[in-house]
Amino acid sequence: MRVLEQLNQSLHAVMAERSDVLFIGEDVLDPYGGAFKVSKGLSTAFPDQVITTPISEASIVGLGTGLALQGYRPVVEIMFGDFITLIADQLVNQAAKMTWMYNRELAVPIVVRTPMGGRRGYGPTHSQTLEKHFLGVPGLTVLAASQALDAGALLRIAIEEIDTPVLFVENKLLYARQAIEPGELDMRKSDAQVPTLTIGGGRPDFSIITYGDNLSLVLEAVAYLHEEEELNGEILMVHQVSPIDFEPLRVSVMTTRRVVVVEEGIEAHGWGAEVIAGLSDISLEAPPERVGARSLPIPAARGLEEQVLPQKQDVIDAVIRTVDRYHV
Amino acid sequence: MITDIQIPRINANEDEVLLASVSVQLGQQVRPGDVLCSLESTKSAEDLCAASTGYVRSILGVEGDMVRVGASVITLSDAADEALPEAAPAERPVAASRLTARQRLEARRSSSLPVRPPDARPALVASAELDWVLAAREKMAAQGGTWISPEATVSPDATIDAPHVFVGAGARIAAGTHIVTEEFILGEGAVIGGEVVVDLAGGAHADSRLLVGPASLVGSRSSINTCREVLLEAESALSPGSCLFTHSFWQSILDGYHCTFEPIRVGESAWVGAGCQVLPGVTVGAGSVVISNSTLVDELPPECMAGGVPAKVMRRGIKRPLSPEQQLLRLKPLVQSMGETLKAKGCPVSFTLEVEETRVIQLSHSGQTWQFDCAKRTFTGDAEDRIAHEVRNLLRRQGIRFRPYAWDAGYRGPLSDA
């Protein structure tokens, strides 16, 4: 099943079970069913639970926050992740603070879903990976879907089990990807509510820490390193991007002592730096490596876009540097 | 000239497009602007046209094919009979000498190559070439095998059972210690605490020896196995209860089990914490610290802090080079507090204790002077004087040791009986 279907079917299931789950967004009604078709069929099946809105991301999230305070569990869709700068005030200054400001008597169970990421030639304002600006906000949980964990199940955790605001990130390339079937890869789950997956058997030589759709290029890089360089890698697939659960990461890095962090957002001041800081008490064999986008707007031309966004070869080169480089 | 016509990207979302029609035939001449073929994406249709005059030499696809963006579809040549380039060999050449990353990693692990670049870590000097070992062996040879300095203190309760023994001046061996080995060198001012056991379990060997460097310490109740060489370099320490093994064997090697006989080396100024287990083949780098109750299984680099079971490096670069000015800043309050300690202990005479800009500590009383040169680590003056001895011990407790070495841990009397 594709990740798009996992998300869509999960929404159908949860909205059928609970009338307090509302779906809010732009162009989400049938027959269009949303820009990426995640809401396909919802307005037909649950006409009273789907609200189509004018183009104002700030007011959509404000509406969702108000409904969450009224006891609903709204799911808000922001059509492109690039537009989340417009919801920063509602999410950071309002929704994320309320539980704390009102003595934990209020729950604000709003989920803001949004597609992120490039590699489609959509240009500088429809290709970005902007969740980095929402990391480390007290009271705000940032989750990221992947092929490795049932994206629909992850969305259900966000909707039903987390009583504080959640930013739910879906890399837009994920929609068309097939979910990885159980048993297809050697995977172990951490026991956190939002688990981190450890992928890879045998005694690993290096750890790659990543999230979202970076998995596809990381899997290719790990396969290449196994075949051509005889190195075994362990991939740590984080699903809760912020706050970070370091325990499963530590378990792997304490074994391998070589670590590469991969993100699609701009590398400078990024998530990878925070991950490495959290592991900095572990003595590594070589300096940790970061792979991310260059500090440039994303070009629309595909060939140029490839030069800005991280590629499989960047991951391979980073891993090899952890083998050949030393601490000074 | 040969021109390769490739499928352009006509929709950002589609990596494959439909080859809707092919308008030319092999060998046909085309002119600029002639349509070669037509493509369709889900959103648009587009014609591919010739840019210049030429002949159609190959057509790779038929109407109705889905073709990948970037794939060649038609080849044109300027002349009708121009030779086409041969297809590139499918297999890429593999350099025979190329090492994989894993091979480079293994090579570094298994060889004696240091983990760091070769220039970053000086090669270790073989034990037989260390000055204090050379001097001790010379003395033993001259004395027919055994030399125990008259200035050494060996408890009457201790035993040493070895064909070659050297105990340097100022060295001490405390009560209840039993030493069985082939060669035993205890450097000047080195100390072996009480109830230490040095044995030859695993069997005597040409390399069975215990070499304890000047001003080093083997803590009480330590256990040292010497079926291979155990070398503690100058000013190194094993805290009490350390356990050093130079062998590990039990199960049959014919069943694939490991069996090792390897020496152990603790580098200069390194410190192995209380209760550590040190396994065969371990080298503790100079100036490193191992936290208590760790198990050492591998080489530890110099100047690091390590710990755990098995011990891992926790922090690097724990030794910091200080400038003479920074050293002076540390010596000044130390000298002042030492003066106060001497008074508190009831020093019977008036004395002066000062540190000079050259980092020489001057002690004077009763018309005599003593110099402790902290830069050169030398001491001049009457070594028997009780107060000078006390100053030397106070400095030793900050890790600043002077030749001739003093070790007065057992002295508890007041200074009035100087």
XYZ file of C-alpha atoms in Angstrom:
746
model
C 0.000 0.000 0.000
C 1.203 3.493 -0.766
C 1.765 5.979 2.029
C -0.960 8.205 0.524
C -3.489 5.375 0.938
C -2.333 4.667 4.481
C -2.983 8.291 5.436
C -6.291 8.510 3.571
C -7.629 5.221 4.944
C -6.562 6.108 8.471
C -8.483 9.401 8.231
C -11.548 7.557 6.919
C -11.337 5.096 9.802
C -10.841 7.611 12.586
C -13.538 9.989 11.290
C -15.985 7.100 11.037
C -15.273 6.105 14.628
C -15.278 9.591 16.138
C -17.453 12.539 15.264
C -15.114 14.877 17.197
C -12.415 14.519 14.517
C -12.769 17.374 11.998
C -10.839 17.878 8.786
C -10.087 21.497 7.828
C -8.211 22.883 4.845
C -8.102 24.532 1.425
C -9.535 22.702 -1.618
C -10.181 19.588 0.444
C -13.690 18.831 -0.850
C -14.452 16.126 -3.379
C -14.059 15.682 -6.254
C -10.668 17.461 -5.978
C -9.885 15.923 -2.572
C -6.930 18.132 -1.668
C -3.800 19.090 -3.602
C -2.181 15.743 -2.817
C -5.432 13.746 -2.463
C -4.973 12.896 1.210
C -8.564 14.037 1.893
C -10.063 12.142 -1.059
C -13.566 10.904 -0.231
C -13.726 12.474 3.230
C -16.211 15.237 2.353
C -18.491 12.685 0.691
C -18.365 10.209 3.569
C -18.398 12.753 6.421
C -19.947 15.999 5.095
C -20.452 17.367 8.620
C -16.824 16.801 9.625
C -14.996 18.448 6.710
C -14.606 22.227 6.482
C -13.250 23.832 3.331
C -11.762 27.239 3.943
C -10.618 30.418 2.243
C -6.909 30.915 1.594
C -5.728 32.061 5.022
C -3.450 29.591 6.768
C -3.281 31.658 9.963
C -7.071 31.688 10.357
C -7.386 27.968 9.561
C -4.990 27.084 12.383
C -6.662 29.657 14.659
C -10.030 28.019 13.903
C -8.540 24.587 14.573
C -7.084 25.742 17.879
C -10.471 27.154 18.957
C -12.220 23.905 18.022
C -9.576 21.909 19.915
C -10.318 24.033 23.005
C -14.015 23.224 22.489
C -13.311 19.506 22.763
C -12.871 18.607 19.084
C -9.776 16.897 17.648
C -9.218 18.894 14.445
C -6.857 17.897 11.657
C -5.749 20.952 9.698
C -4.162 20.625 6.268
C -1.699 23.254 5.067
C -1.524 22.715 1.316
C 2.255 23.175 1.031
C 4.693 23.074 3.948
C 6.262 26.267 2.635
C 3.177 28.117 3.920
C 3.711 27.216 7.583
C 5.553 30.472 8.147
C 2.039 31.971 8.062
C 0.852 29.789 10.960
C 3.876 30.363 13.192
C 2.082 32.827 15.466
C -1.004 30.661 15.913
C 1.032 27.545 16.583
C 4.027 28.888 18.511
C 2.502 31.774 20.457
C -1.035 30.485 20.944
C -1.725 26.757 20.608
C 1.593 25.491 22.007
C 1.484 27.791 25.061
C -2.124 27.388 26.183
C -1.837 24.160 28.132
C 1.025 25.578 30.141
C -0.452 29.078 30.569
C -3.758 27.686 31.868
C -2.216 25.391 34.447
C -2.550 22.251 32.350
C -6.339 22.349 32.651
C -6.734 22.785 28.886
C -6.007 20.264 26.187
C -5.204 21.538 22.671
C -5.304 18.379 20.542
C -4.814 19.996 17.131
C -2.883 18.239 14.360
C -1.458 20.387 11.567
C -0.570 18.174 8.597
C 1.537 19.437 5.744
C 3.548 18.147 2.775
C 7.202 19.201 2.740
C 10.201 18.646 0.539
C 11.520 19.080 -2.983
C 12.889 16.955 -5.839
C 9.844 17.738 -7.972
C 11.075 20.934 -9.617
C 8.457 23.055 -7.831
C 10.879 25.918 -7.235
C 11.933 27.970 -4.226
C 8.527 28.456 -2.523
C 6.936 25.000 -2.964
C 9.894 22.666 -2.303
C 11.241 23.549 1.103
C 11.660 21.540 4.269
C 10.751 24.137 6.852
C 9.899 22.165 10.001
C 13.310 23.122 11.417
C 11.783 26.477 12.393
C 9.250 24.675 14.608
C 11.698 22.391 16.438
C 12.394 22.974 20.098
C 9.137 24.888 20.703
C 7.934 23.920 24.190
C 4.541 22.279 23.984
C 4.750 21.525 20.257
C 5.453 18.007 19.014
C 6.816 17.604 15.492
C 6.262 14.195 13.875
C 7.404 13.024 10.461
C 5.876 10.168 8.464
C 8.029 7.632 6.639
C 7.762 4.441 4.619
C 9.134 2.461 7.525
C 6.290 2.944 10.004
C 2.589 2.819 9.075
C 1.975 6.502 8.345
C -1.738 6.073 9.017
C -1.065 4.585 12.449
C 1.353 7.429 13.212
C -1.300 9.974 12.204
C -3.787 8.241 14.511
C -1.372 8.577 17.439
C -1.134 12.285 16.629
C -4.920 12.702 16.415
C -6.049 10.518 19.296
C -3.238 10.206 21.811
C -1.388 13.515 21.919
C -3.336 16.220 23.762
C -1.005 19.050 22.758
C -0.448 20.533 19.277
C 1.299 18.371 16.693
C 2.940 19.457 13.457
C 2.710 16.365 11.245
C 5.167 16.463 8.348
C 4.636 14.397 5.188
C 7.381 14.563 2.589
C 5.501 14.919 -0.687
C 7.504 12.141 -2.387
C 6.262 9.749 0.282
C 2.685 9.822 -1.001
C 3.562 7.755 -4.056
C 5.978 5.426 -2.259
C 5.052 1.942 -1.170
C 5.073 1.397 2.568
C 7.791 -1.028 3.622
C 6.156 -4.326 4.521
C 6.933 -5.955 7.883
C 9.782 -8.419 7.374
C 11.053 -6.660 4.249
C 13.859 -5.104 6.268
C 15.363 -6.078 9.617
C 13.675 -3.491 11.843
C 13.519 -3.006 15.599
C 11.181 -0.543 17.327
C 11.947 1.532 20.393
C 9.213 1.379 23.023
C 8.423 5.090 22.947
C 4.869 6.219 22.130
C 6.231 7.492 18.827
C 8.881 4.892 18.078
C 12.290 5.249 16.501
C 13.058 2.347 14.175
C 16.461 0.740 13.925
C 16.990 -0.775 10.496
C 19.827 -3.171 9.656
C 21.155 -6.513 10.900
C 24.656 -7.719 11.697
C 27.317 -5.804 13.515
C 27.090 -2.265 12.181
C 30.085 -0.064 11.348
C 28.197 3.227 11.211
C 24.883 4.799 12.233
C 22.795 7.046 10.013
C 20.196 9.102 11.845
C 17.419 10.530 9.716
C 13.656 10.945 9.264
C 10.980 11.250 6.607
C 11.665 10.474 2.984
C 15.435 10.705 3.401
C 15.087 6.980 4.062
C 14.850 6.265 0.327
C 18.243 7.759 -0.514
C 19.780 6.499 2.728
C 18.689 2.928 1.880
C 20.326 3.238 -1.528
C 23.497 4.647 0.016
C 23.640 1.883 2.643
C 23.154 -0.789 -0.040
C 25.974 0.751 -2.083
C 28.281 0.927 0.938
C 27.534 -2.702 1.720
C 28.251 -3.905 -1.809
C 31.119 -1.676 -2.846
C 32.777 -0.840 0.460
C 31.842 -3.888 2.572
C 30.512 -1.663 5.361
C 27.406 -2.463 7.405
C 25.159 0.400 8.345
C 22.392 0.903 10.854
C 19.663 3.424 10.029
C 17.872 5.160 12.879
C 14.496 6.302 11.570
C 13.229 9.008 13.872
C 9.510 9.729 13.742
C 9.331 12.227 16.584
C 11.586 14.940 15.206
C 11.078 17.241 18.194
C 11.527 16.753 21.069
C 14.132 14.090 20.292
C 14.213 10.767 22.147
C 17.967 10.162 22.311
C 17.932 6.731 23.948
C 17.641 4.549 20.813
C 20.139 6.798 19.021
C 22.637 6.400 21.848
C 22.301 2.610 21.836
C 23.354 2.494 18.198
C 26.039 5.179 18.268
C 27.652 3.694 21.397
C 28.191 0.559 19.302
C 29.253 2.039 15.984
C 31.033 5.222 17.136
C 30.535 6.579 13.633
C 27.537 8.788 12.961
C 26.016 10.576 9.977
C 22.870 12.690 10.317
C 20.787 13.227 7.182
C 18.055 15.838 6.702
C 16.518 17.480 3.653
C 16.272 20.906 5.274
C 19.141 23.344 5.127
C 22.066 21.822 6.999
C 23.192 25.042 8.665
C 21.574 25.481 12.110
C 19.601 22.328 11.456
C 18.110 19.307 13.195
C 21.318 17.332 12.589
C 23.319 19.759 14.693
C 20.889 19.231 17.587
C 21.153 15.443 17.238
C 24.948 15.593 17.265
C 24.946 17.913 20.290
C 22.806 15.385 22.158
C 25.318 12.630 21.404
C 28.414 14.722 22.043
C 29.367 12.944 25.260
C 29.934 9.742 23.262
C 33.512 9.364 22.149
C 33.382 8.822 18.389
C 36.013 7.244 16.154
C 35.752 10.161 13.734
C 34.052 13.555 13.701
C 30.273 13.235 13.194
C 28.978 14.114 9.739
C 25.952 16.113 8.646
C 24.197 15.830 5.295
C 21.574 18.421 4.371
C 20.627 21.046 1.832
C 22.981 23.843 0.877
C 22.256 27.345 2.145
C 20.475 28.418 -1.032
C 16.881 28.834 -2.217
C 15.755 25.736 -4.128
C 15.951 26.210 -7.918
C 13.056 25.120 -10.139
C 15.362 23.518 -12.736
C 15.710 19.871 -11.748
C 19.431 19.667 -12.482
C 20.113 22.674 -10.270
C 17.710 21.470 -7.590
C 19.782 18.271 -7.353
C 22.835 20.348 -6.598
C 21.115 22.080 -3.686
C 19.300 19.130 -2.065
C 21.204 16.211 -0.465
C 21.809 13.215 -2.736
C 22.710 9.552 -2.264
C 26.345 10.323 -3.090
C 26.510 12.915 -0.293
C 25.456 10.229 2.198
C 28.026 7.762 0.819
C 30.800 10.351 0.964
C 29.875 11.313 4.534
C 29.988 7.687 5.719
C 33.351 7.129 4.048
C 34.714 10.233 5.736
C 33.813 8.693 9.101
C 35.979 5.711 8.145
C 38.947 7.589 6.726
C 39.013 10.697 8.893
C 40.431 11.057 12.376
C 39.920 13.370 15.279
C 42.576 16.062 15.304
C 28.778 15.345 -36.254
C 26.459 12.954 -34.426
C 23.508 14.501 -32.534
C 21.699 12.549 -29.841
C 18.062 13.607 -29.390
C 16.926 12.975 -25.798
C 13.510 13.033 -24.143
C 13.079 16.417 -22.426
C 11.220 16.915 -19.141
C 7.889 18.391 -20.184
C 6.157 18.001 -16.796
C 7.891 18.499 -13.459
C 5.896 15.620 -11.949
C 6.534 12.973 -14.613
C 9.684 10.969 -15.170
C 8.160 9.077 -18.103
C 6.156 10.400 -21.051
C 4.257 8.830 -23.921
C 5.947 8.592 -27.326
C 2.769 9.545 -29.194
C 4.135 9.387 -32.711
C 7.382 9.040 -34.687
C 7.396 11.202 -37.829
C 10.662 10.105 -39.474
C 12.188 6.920 -40.900
C 15.731 5.549 -40.797
C 18.021 7.203 -43.342
C 15.606 10.059 -44.007
C 17.068 13.536 -44.418
C 15.581 16.172 -42.100
C 15.755 19.972 -42.217
C 15.702 22.478 -39.331
C 12.218 22.619 -37.801
C 11.094 19.212 -39.120
C 9.106 17.283 -36.548
C 10.969 14.128 -35.435
C 8.448 12.767 -32.948
C 5.650 13.874 -30.612
C 5.480 13.404 -26.856
C 2.579 13.567 -24.420
C 2.531 14.040 -20.671
C -0.684 13.974 -18.646
C -0.930 17.736 -19.086
C 0.583 18.637 -22.464
C 1.767 17.471 -25.880
C 5.025 18.582 -27.425
C 6.879 17.993 -30.708
C 10.607 17.285 -30.861
C 12.070 19.058 -33.897
C 15.399 18.891 -35.728
C 17.667 21.854 -34.988
C 19.776 21.474 -38.137
C 19.972 19.503 -41.355
C 20.898 15.832 -40.889
C 20.137 12.165 -41.486
C 18.133 9.908 -39.172
C 20.534 7.130 -38.122
C 18.674 5.385 -35.320
C 15.218 5.382 -33.748
C 14.988 3.880 -30.260
C 11.284 3.501 -29.586
C 7.960 2.990 -31.283
C 4.656 4.805 -31.015
C 2.888 4.027 -27.751
C 6.080 3.475 -25.730
C 6.473 5.139 -22.338
C 9.949 6.694 -22.513
C 12.079 7.939 -19.605
C 13.092 11.579 -19.398
C 16.742 11.857 -20.521
C 16.673 8.683 -22.640
C 17.968 8.852 -26.235
C 15.203 8.522 -28.793
C 16.686 9.505 -32.175
C 20.257 9.894 -33.504
C 21.038 12.321 -36.327
C 24.292 12.662 -38.294
C 25.466 15.510 -40.543
C 26.497 13.132 -43.358
C 24.470 10.132 -44.495
C 27.383 7.653 -44.128
C 29.094 9.120 -41.041
C 30.343 6.388 -38.675
C 28.289 6.077 -35.491
C 30.232 5.815 -32.203
C 30.453 2.325 -30.786
C 28.385 1.623 -27.730
C 30.327 2.218 -24.542
C 31.401 -0.973 -22.739
C 28.729 -1.937 -20.238
C 31.072 -2.863 -17.403
C 32.951 -0.115 -15.746
C 36.649 -0.783 -15.188
C 37.577 -1.766 -11.661
C 40.924 -0.623 -10.360
C 42.683 -3.721 -9.074
C 44.501 -1.877 -6.341
C 41.415 -0.230 -4.885
C 40.797 -0.962 -1.204
C 37.241 -0.893 0.115
C 36.456 1.272 3.120
C 36.148 -1.916 5.212
C 39.626 -3.077 4.123
C 41.085 0.280 5.103
C 39.315 0.023 8.453
C 40.534 -3.526 9.106
C 44.058 -2.643 8.032
C 44.161 0.101 10.601
C 42.697 -2.092 13.332
C 44.944 -5.109 12.828
C 48.250 -3.488 11.979
C 50.489 -1.683 14.388
C 49.570 1.504 12.553
C 48.274 3.989 15.044
C 44.588 4.897 14.856
C 45.620 8.495 14.424
C 47.898 9.775 11.665
C 51.454 8.498 12.215
C 52.900 11.869 13.176
C 50.288 12.547 15.843
C 51.477 9.861 18.220
C 55.152 9.152 18.812
C 56.201 5.514 18.605
C 56.657 3.796 21.958
C 60.219 3.196 23.106
C 60.902 -0.523 23.688
C 61.255 -1.333 27.384
C 64.879 -2.502 26.895
C 65.770 0.966 25.618
C 64.332 2.959 28.499
C 67.103 4.757 30.442
C 66.071 3.454 33.830
C 65.823 -0.144 32.577
C 69.240 0.086 30.916
C 70.799 1.525 34.093
C 69.163 -1.109 36.324
C 70.350 -3.984 34.101
C 73.853 -2.615 34.041
C 73.875 -2.465 37.819
C 72.455 -6.005 38.151
C 75.066 -7.362 35.732
C 77.825 -5.701 37.744
C 76.422 -7.092 40.990
C 75.921 -10.671 39.750
C 72.147 -10.523 39.273
C 70.691 -8.693 42.253
C 71.006 -5.178 43.555
C 68.927 -3.724 46.368
C 69.889 -0.151 47.168
C 70.792 0.469 50.800
C 68.506 3.494 50.545
C 65.532 1.301 49.626
C 63.028 0.049 52.215
C 61.833 -3.533 51.894
C 59.539 -4.813 54.610
C 60.975 -7.884 56.362
C 57.569 -9.440 55.800
C 57.848 -9.116 51.970
C 59.368 -11.777 49.710
C 60.974 -11.481 46.284
C 61.604 -14.696 44.367
C 63.350 -13.779 41.093
C 66.737 -14.505 39.468
C 67.205 -10.824 38.577
C 66.251 -8.114 41.053
C 66.895 -4.386 41.124
C 65.436 -2.122 43.809
C 66.467 1.520 43.390
C 67.223 4.210 45.948
C 64.193 5.485 47.836
C 62.042 2.591 46.595
C 59.749 0.836 49.069
C 58.027 -2.531 49.300
C 55.405 -2.811 52.021
C 54.459 -5.716 54.289
C 52.743 -8.860 53.069
C 53.833 -8.431 49.450
C 55.044 -11.500 47.566
C 56.792 -11.245 44.225
C 57.542 -14.232 41.986
C 58.874 -13.454 38.525
C 61.947 -13.815 36.303
C 63.130 -10.217 36.398
C 61.995 -7.514 38.797
C 63.061 -3.882 38.468
C 61.735 -1.331 40.924
C 62.927 2.118 39.860
C 64.104 4.904 42.148
C 61.457 6.116 44.542
C 58.880 3.625 43.235
C 56.505 2.099 45.761
C 54.816 -1.280 46.000
C 52.045 -1.270 48.591
C 51.111 -4.008 51.055
C 49.722 -7.439 50.214
C 50.542 -7.151 46.524
C 50.868 -10.470 44.695
C 53.093 -10.764 41.615
C 52.904 -14.247 40.114
C 53.874 -16.375 37.149
C 50.571 -18.147 36.547
C 50.402 -19.043 32.891
C 54.031 -20.148 33.075
C 57.446 -18.531 33.092
C 58.673 -17.194 29.767
C 61.731 -15.383 28.457
C 59.608 -12.200 28.639
C 58.361 -12.735 32.217
C 59.229 -9.559 34.072
C 57.863 -6.699 36.106
C 59.406 -3.318 35.358
C 58.231 -0.509 37.627
C 59.504 2.920 36.600
C 60.900 5.647 38.857
C 58.388 7.266 41.231
C 55.630 4.854 40.165
C 53.099 3.197 42.406
C 51.608 -0.276 42.635
C 48.682 0.106 45.033
C 48.131 -2.303 47.897
C 46.306 -5.586 47.276
C 47.042 -5.365 43.561
C 47.610 -8.576 41.670
C 50.014 -8.682 38.735
C 50.474 -11.675 36.524
C 53.861 -11.703 34.774
C 53.906 -14.612 32.367
C 54.753 -11.805 29.925
C 56.262 -8.355 30.487
C 54.412 -5.854 32.638
C 55.855 -2.384 32.225
C 54.766 0.550 34.375
C 56.559 3.626 33.085
C 57.890 6.475 35.209
C 55.435 8.240 37.535
C 52.570 5.924 36.568
C 50.188 4.426 39.102
C 48.012 1.392 39.687
C 45.508 2.257 42.417
C 44.740 -0.374 45.090
C 43.151 -3.630 44.040
C 44.183 -3.479 40.378
C 44.354 -6.822 38.624
C 46.670 -7.286 35.605
C 46.614 -10.422 33.445
C 49.195 -11.160 30.764
C 47.468 -14.349 29.707
C 43.975 -15.505 28.941
C 43.365 -19.148 28.160
C 41.030 -21.900 29.144
C 39.179 -23.603 26.307
C 40.863 -25.467 23.493
C 42.252 -23.446 20.610
C 41.338 -26.454 18.435
C 37.705 -25.627 19.111
C 38.221 -22.124 17.774
C 38.586 -20.387 21.125
C 40.988 -17.542 21.620
C 44.070 -17.875 23.760
C 46.357 -14.906 24.310
C 49.692 -14.205 25.973
C 50.485 -10.520 25.658
C 52.448 -7.892 27.572
C 50.880 -4.933 29.384
C 52.200 -1.403 29.348
C 51.084 1.582 31.396
C 52.522 4.792 29.956
C 54.358 7.565 31.748
C 52.191 9.498 34.229
C 49.173 7.299 33.430
C 46.842 6.393 36.276
C 44.764 3.207 36.460
C 41.980 3.600 39.024
C 41.226 1.280 41.941
C 39.878 -2.161 41.176
C 40.552 -2.093 37.437
C 41.049 -5.306 35.485
C 43.706 -5.045 32.776
C 43.621 -7.771 30.121
C 46.547 -9.050 28.016
C 47.887 -6.763 25.315
C 46.581 -3.549 26.833
C 48.557 -0.342 26.496
C 47.459 2.649 28.513
C 48.707 5.784 26.760
C 50.948 8.225 28.593
C 49.097 10.688 30.795
C 45.737 8.886 30.567
C 43.323 8.219 33.418
C 41.165 5.101 33.771
C 38.232 5.387 36.151
C 37.882 2.859 38.974
C 36.496 -0.623 38.400
C 36.923 -0.472 34.629
C 37.961 -3.408 32.496
C 40.665 -2.535 29.997
C 40.590 -4.655 26.860
C 42.170 -2.482 24.215
C 44.754 0.162 23.567
C 43.933 3.520 25.150
C 45.368 6.626 23.506
C 47.510 9.071 25.450
C 46.055 11.840 27.586
C 42.496 10.590 27.581
C 40.003 9.681 30.276
C 38.523 6.229 29.821
C 36.233 3.971 31.780
C 33.577 1.295 31.793
C 33.313 -2.400 31.100
C 34.821 -2.611 28.543
C 36.646 0.699 28.967
C 35.975 3.306 26.287
C 37.470 6.728 25.788
C 35.194 9.249 27.477
C 37.214 12.420 27.022
C 40.335 13.332 25.118
C 43.017 15.919 25.689
C 42.847 15.945 29.490
C 46.488 17.089 29.779
C 46.944 20.756 28.962
C 50.275 22.416 28.313
C 50.549 25.446 30.602
C 52.784 28.420 29.955
C 55.400 29.340 32.618
C 53.140 32.248 33.642
C 50.135 29.951 34.084
C 52.269 27.525 36.098
C 53.420 30.372 38.327
C 49.792 31.379 38.913
C 49.131 27.854 40.215
C 52.297 27.677 42.320
C 51.750 30.941 44.217
C 48.623 29.982 46.203
C 50.029 26.467 46.624
C 53.205 27.756 48.257
C 51.168 30.005 50.538
C 48.930 27.152 51.664
C 51.967 24.914 52.219
C 53.401 27.514 54.587
C 50.130 27.471 56.521
C 50.149 23.666 56.633
C 53.688 23.631 58.023
C 52.629 26.035 60.786
C 49.525 23.991 61.537
C 51.671 20.905 61.895
C 53.704 22.729 64.569
C 56.850 23.620 62.641
C 59.366 24.329 65.442
C 61.514 26.896 63.594
C 60.785 30.127 61.748
C 61.099 29.582 57.997
C 60.525 31.347 54.700
C 58.891 29.652 51.773
C 58.636 31.572 48.497
C 58.275 30.930 44.799
C 60.392 32.894 42.354
C 59.477 34.022 38.844
C 61.690 31.188 37.552
C 59.308 28.690 39.256
C 61.944 27.780 41.845
C 60.510 27.323 45.340
C 62.942 28.508 48.007
C 62.767 27.154 51.533
C 65.080 28.519 54.194
C 65.353 28.014 57.925
C 68.088 27.681 60.532
C 70.601 29.258 58.144
C 70.094 26.623 55.446
C 68.317 26.836 52.061
C 66.628 24.330 49.783
C 65.556 24.804 46.188
C 62.715 22.980 44.476
C 63.066 23.805 40.782
C 59.575 23.103 39.405
C 60.703 23.762 35.820
C 63.583 21.280 35.863
C 62.072 18.980 38.551
C 65.283 19.024 40.574
C 65.827 19.451 44.271
C 68.946 20.765 46.019
C 69.717 20.902 49.734
C 69.976 18.467 52.622
C 67.490 15.682 51.773
C 67.386 14.470 55.397
C 65.927 17.685 56.776
C 62.482 16.947 58.159
C 60.909 20.243 57.054
C 62.347 20.092 53.503
C 61.118 16.521 53.386
C 57.654 17.668 54.342
C 57.624 20.357 51.614
C 58.692 17.730 49.114
C 55.838 15.497 50.215
C 53.316 18.343 50.008
C 54.443 19.010 46.427
C 54.294 15.272 45.644
C 50.648 15.361 46.673
C 50.071 17.797 43.822
C 51.780 15.375 41.430
C 55.026 17.413 41.416
C 57.827 14.915 42.125
C 61.552 15.608 42.576
C 64.648 13.467 42.377
C 65.805 12.140 44.725
C 62.261 10.906 45.302
C 60.680 11.126 48.715
C 57.781 8.984 49.810
C 56.595 9.552 53.299
C 53.027 8.421 53.263
C 53.544 6.573 56.535
C 54.867 9.565 58.489
C 52.222 11.027 60.798
C 54.340 12.646 63.475
C 54.278 16.371 64.200
C 57.041 18.506 62.754
C 58.273 19.353 66.263
C 60.230 16.099 66.331
C 62.287 17.212 63.317
